């Protein structure tokens, strides 16, 4: 798990989502950002959801990353319960390959925003990096790590496919 007291809550609708959502936690770990990882379902554990979100700000949580599949309401309901930034990750866990979750997550009614990322692992990774970018605005240590990560990523791209 990431070091330090948790600043980002990483929620997922089911334990079965972990394989995809781990990419968000890995990205946060690389940036040295502590996160609190929970299985919380808007459908199956609505009371756990409301209790967690309402206590989060006081515990130091600054951003939510919410991943869910099927009719994915986790990000939207989280955004309904808090004015902290909510990053939504649609997951590929249904016969519709995550398209259902993408539409459910991105199509929020005006007034309750969810910043929605791509489907699955790449979306989870980008949500973690984006959470880092938000925190970097007020935390020079995170900003430095994010810049280093980007520089390394650029350095790792070979000139040709044979390198
Ligand atoms: C969603 O239903 C979860 O986020 C998960 O992606 C999907 C399937 O959950 P399980 O039936 O595997 O627990 O709510």
Short mmCIF file of C-alpha atoms and ligand atoms in Angstrom, two decimals:
data_model
loop_
_atom_site.label_atom_id
_atom_site.label_comp_id
_atom_site.label_asym_id
_atom_site.label_seq_id
_atom_site.Cartn_x
_atom_site.Cartn_y
_atom_site.Cartn_z
CA UNK A 1 0.00 0.00 0.00
CA UNK A 2 1.01 3.59 -0.51
CA UNK A 3 2.93 5.31 2.27
CA UNK A 4 1.74 8.17 4.47
CA UNK A 5 -1.66 9.06 5.81
CA UNK A 6 -4.36 8.50 3.19
CA UNK A 7 -5.18 11.51 1.01
CA UNK A 8 -7.00 9.59 -1.72
CA UNK A 9 -9.83 7.12 -1.20
CA UNK A 10 -9.84 4.34 -3.80
CA UNK A 11 -13.26 2.71 -3.78
CA UNK A 12 -14.42 -0.23 -5.87
CA UNK A 13 -17.80 -1.89 -6.13
CA UNK A 14 -16.53 -5.44 -5.69
CA UNK A 15 -13.45 -7.39 -4.70
CA UNK A 16 -13.52 -8.64 -8.31
CA UNK A 17 -12.64 -5.07 -9.40
CA UNK A 18 -9.27 -5.12 -7.65
CA UNK A 19 -7.29 -6.50 -10.61
CA UNK A 20 -8.23 -3.40 -12.63
CA UNK A 21 -8.23 -0.86 -9.78
CA UNK A 22 -4.77 -1.89 -8.54
CA UNK A 23 -3.39 0.29 -11.36
CA UNK A 24 -4.69 3.40 -9.57
CA UNK A 25 -3.05 2.38 -6.31
CA UNK A 26 0.23 1.57 -8.09
CA UNK A 27 0.26 5.05 -9.66
CA UNK A 28 -0.42 6.72 -6.31
CA UNK A 29 2.34 4.67 -4.69
CA UNK A 30 4.81 5.87 -7.32
CA UNK A 31 3.89 9.44 -6.39
CA UNK A 32 4.21 8.74 -2.67
CA UNK A 33 0.54 9.52 -2.11
CA UNK A 34 -1.15 7.54 0.65
CA UNK A 35 -4.49 5.98 -0.19
CA UNK A 36 -7.26 4.15 1.59
CA UNK A 37 -8.54 1.23 -0.50
CA UNK A 38 -12.06 -0.05 0.12
CA UNK A 39 -14.70 -2.34 -1.35
CA UNK A 40 -17.86 -0.26 -1.20
CA UNK A 41 -20.86 -0.76 -3.43
CA UNK A 42 -23.49 1.90 -4.07
CA UNK A 43 -25.95 -0.96 -4.65
CA UNK A 44 -24.93 -3.70 -2.23
CA UNK A 45 -23.57 -1.65 0.70
CA UNK A 46 -25.35 1.71 0.51
CA UNK A 47 -25.07 2.39 4.24
CA UNK A 48 -21.34 1.60 4.32
CA UNK A 49 -20.99 3.93 1.34
CA UNK A 50 -22.78 6.88 2.92
CA UNK A 51 -20.98 6.43 6.25
CA UNK A 52 -17.54 6.24 4.63
CA UNK A 53 -18.02 9.26 2.37
CA UNK A 54 -19.47 11.46 5.08
CA UNK A 55 -16.50 10.76 7.41
CA UNK A 56 -13.80 10.96 4.74
CA UNK A 57 -12.97 14.67 4.65
CA UNK A 58 -12.39 14.78 8.39
CA UNK A 59 -10.04 11.79 8.08
CA UNK A 60 -7.91 13.74 5.57
CA UNK A 61 -9.26 12.37 2.29
CA UNK A 62 -8.95 14.99 -0.47
CA UNK A 63 -9.95 13.03 -3.58
CA UNK A 64 -12.06 9.96 -4.38
CA UNK A 65 -11.29 7.46 -7.13
CA UNK A 66 -14.28 5.20 -7.72
CA UNK A 67 -14.22 2.14 -9.97
CA UNK A 68 -17.27 0.06 -10.78
CA UNK A 69 -18.69 -2.09 -13.54
CA UNK A 70 -22.19 -2.85 -14.88
CA UNK A 71 -24.70 -0.05 -14.05
CA UNK A 72 -21.93 1.82 -12.29
CA UNK A 73 -23.36 4.23 -9.74
CA UNK A 74 -20.45 4.28 -7.29
CA UNK A 75 -18.78 7.44 -8.62
CA UNK A 76 -22.03 9.30 -9.16
CA UNK A 77 -23.46 8.55 -5.74
CA UNK A 78 -20.12 9.39 -4.12
CA UNK A 79 -20.22 12.75 -5.91
CA UNK A 80 -23.76 13.23 -4.64
CA UNK A 81 -22.52 12.71 -1.07
CA UNK A 82 -19.43 14.97 -1.13
CA UNK A 83 -18.11 18.08 -2.84
CA UNK A 84 -14.57 16.63 -2.89
CA UNK A 85 -13.33 15.78 -6.41
CA UNK A 86 -14.56 12.38 -7.64
CA UNK A 87 -12.68 10.54 -10.39
CA UNK A 88 -14.72 7.74 -11.95
CA UNK A 89 -13.26 4.63 -13.54
CA UNK A 90 -15.65 2.49 -15.59
CA UNK A 91 -14.68 -1.18 -15.29
CA UNK A 92 -14.89 -4.02 -17.76
CA UNK A 93 -16.81 -6.66 -15.85
CA UNK A 94 -19.98 -7.27 -17.84
CA UNK A 95 -21.10 -8.65 -21.18
CA UNK A 96 -20.92 -5.08 -22.52
CA UNK A 97 -17.14 -4.86 -21.86
CA UNK A 98 -17.43 -1.75 -19.69
CA UNK A 99 -19.41 0.37 -22.16
CA UNK A 100 -22.37 0.22 -19.77
CA UNK A 101 -20.18 1.42 -16.89
CA UNK A 102 -18.63 4.15 -19.06
CA UNK A 103 -22.01 5.63 -19.95
CA UNK A 104 -23.33 5.29 -16.41
CA UNK A 105 -20.25 7.04 -15.00
CA UNK A 106 -19.77 9.79 -17.56
CA UNK A 107 -23.39 10.83 -18.11
CA UNK A 108 -23.88 12.76 -14.89
CA UNK A 109 -26.67 15.32 -14.65
CA UNK A 110 -25.52 18.93 -14.42
CA UNK A 111 -24.55 19.96 -10.90
CA UNK A 112 -22.91 16.73 -9.71
CA UNK A 113 -19.63 16.33 -11.62
CA UNK A 114 -17.63 13.12 -11.98
CA UNK A 115 -14.34 13.31 -13.91
CA UNK A 116 -14.56 10.11 -15.94
CA UNK A 117 -11.60 8.11 -17.21
CA UNK A 118 -11.16 5.33 -19.74
CA UNK A 119 -12.40 1.79 -19.21
CA UNK A 120 -10.36 -0.60 -17.09
CA UNK A 121 -6.68 -0.64 -16.11
CA UNK A 122 -5.54 2.32 -18.23
CA UNK A 123 -8.37 4.43 -16.85
CA UNK A 124 -7.51 3.39 -13.30
CA UNK A 125 -3.83 4.24 -13.87
CA UNK A 126 -4.74 7.64 -15.31
CA UNK A 127 -7.13 8.35 -12.44
CA UNK A 128 -4.27 7.70 -10.01
CA UNK A 129 -1.95 9.98 -11.98
CA UNK A 130 -4.63 12.64 -12.26
CA UNK A 131 -5.25 12.55 -8.51
CA UNK A 132 -1.51 13.11 -8.17
CA UNK A 133 -1.70 16.06 -10.58
CA UNK A 134 -4.45 17.64 -8.48
CA UNK A 135 -2.41 17.21 -5.30
CA UNK A 136 0.75 18.45 -7.07
CA UNK A 137 -0.85 21.89 -7.29
CA UNK A 138 -0.47 22.25 -3.54
CA UNK A 139 2.29 19.74 -2.75
CA UNK A 140 5.76 20.27 -4.24
CA UNK A 141 6.91 16.73 -3.31
CA UNK A 142 4.13 15.18 -5.36
CA UNK A 143 4.80 17.65 -8.20
CA UNK A 144 8.48 16.62 -8.27
CA UNK A 145 7.64 12.90 -8.31
CA UNK A 146 5.08 13.42 -11.06
CA UNK A 147 7.61 15.30 -13.21
CA UNK A 148 10.21 12.57 -12.62
CA UNK A 149 7.71 9.87 -13.55
CA UNK A 150 6.85 11.66 -16.79
CA UNK A 151 10.54 12.18 -17.64
CA UNK A 152 11.26 8.48 -17.03
CA UNK A 153 8.29 7.49 -19.17
CA UNK A 154 9.65 9.60 -22.02
CA UNK A 155 13.17 8.18 -21.57
CA UNK A 156 11.77 4.63 -21.73
CA UNK A 157 10.36 5.07 -25.25
CA UNK A 158 12.76 3.42 -27.73
CA UNK A 159 13.77 5.15 -30.97
CA UNK A 160 12.80 2.08 -33.00
CA UNK A 161 10.80 -1.09 -32.24
CA UNK A 162 14.06 -3.09 -32.36
CA UNK A 163 15.75 -1.29 -29.45
C1 LIG B 1 -20.27 -3.91 -9.93
O1 LIG B 1 -20.62 -5.18 -10.35
C2 LIG B 1 -18.88 -4.08 -9.40
O2 LIG B 1 -18.19 -2.85 -9.45
C3 LIG B 1 -18.26 -5.10 -10.30
O3 LIG B 1 -17.57 -4.51 -11.38
C4 LIG B 1 -19.48 -5.83 -10.85
C5 LIG B 1 -19.51 -7.29 -10.55
O4 LIG B 1 -19.38 -7.53 -9.18
P1 LIG B 1 -19.32 -9.02 -8.63
O5 LIG B 1 -20.59 -9.68 -9.03
O6 LIG B 1 -18.09 -9.65 -9.27
O7 LIG B 1 -19.14 -8.87 -7.14
O8 LIG B 1 -21.12 -3.42 -8.97
#
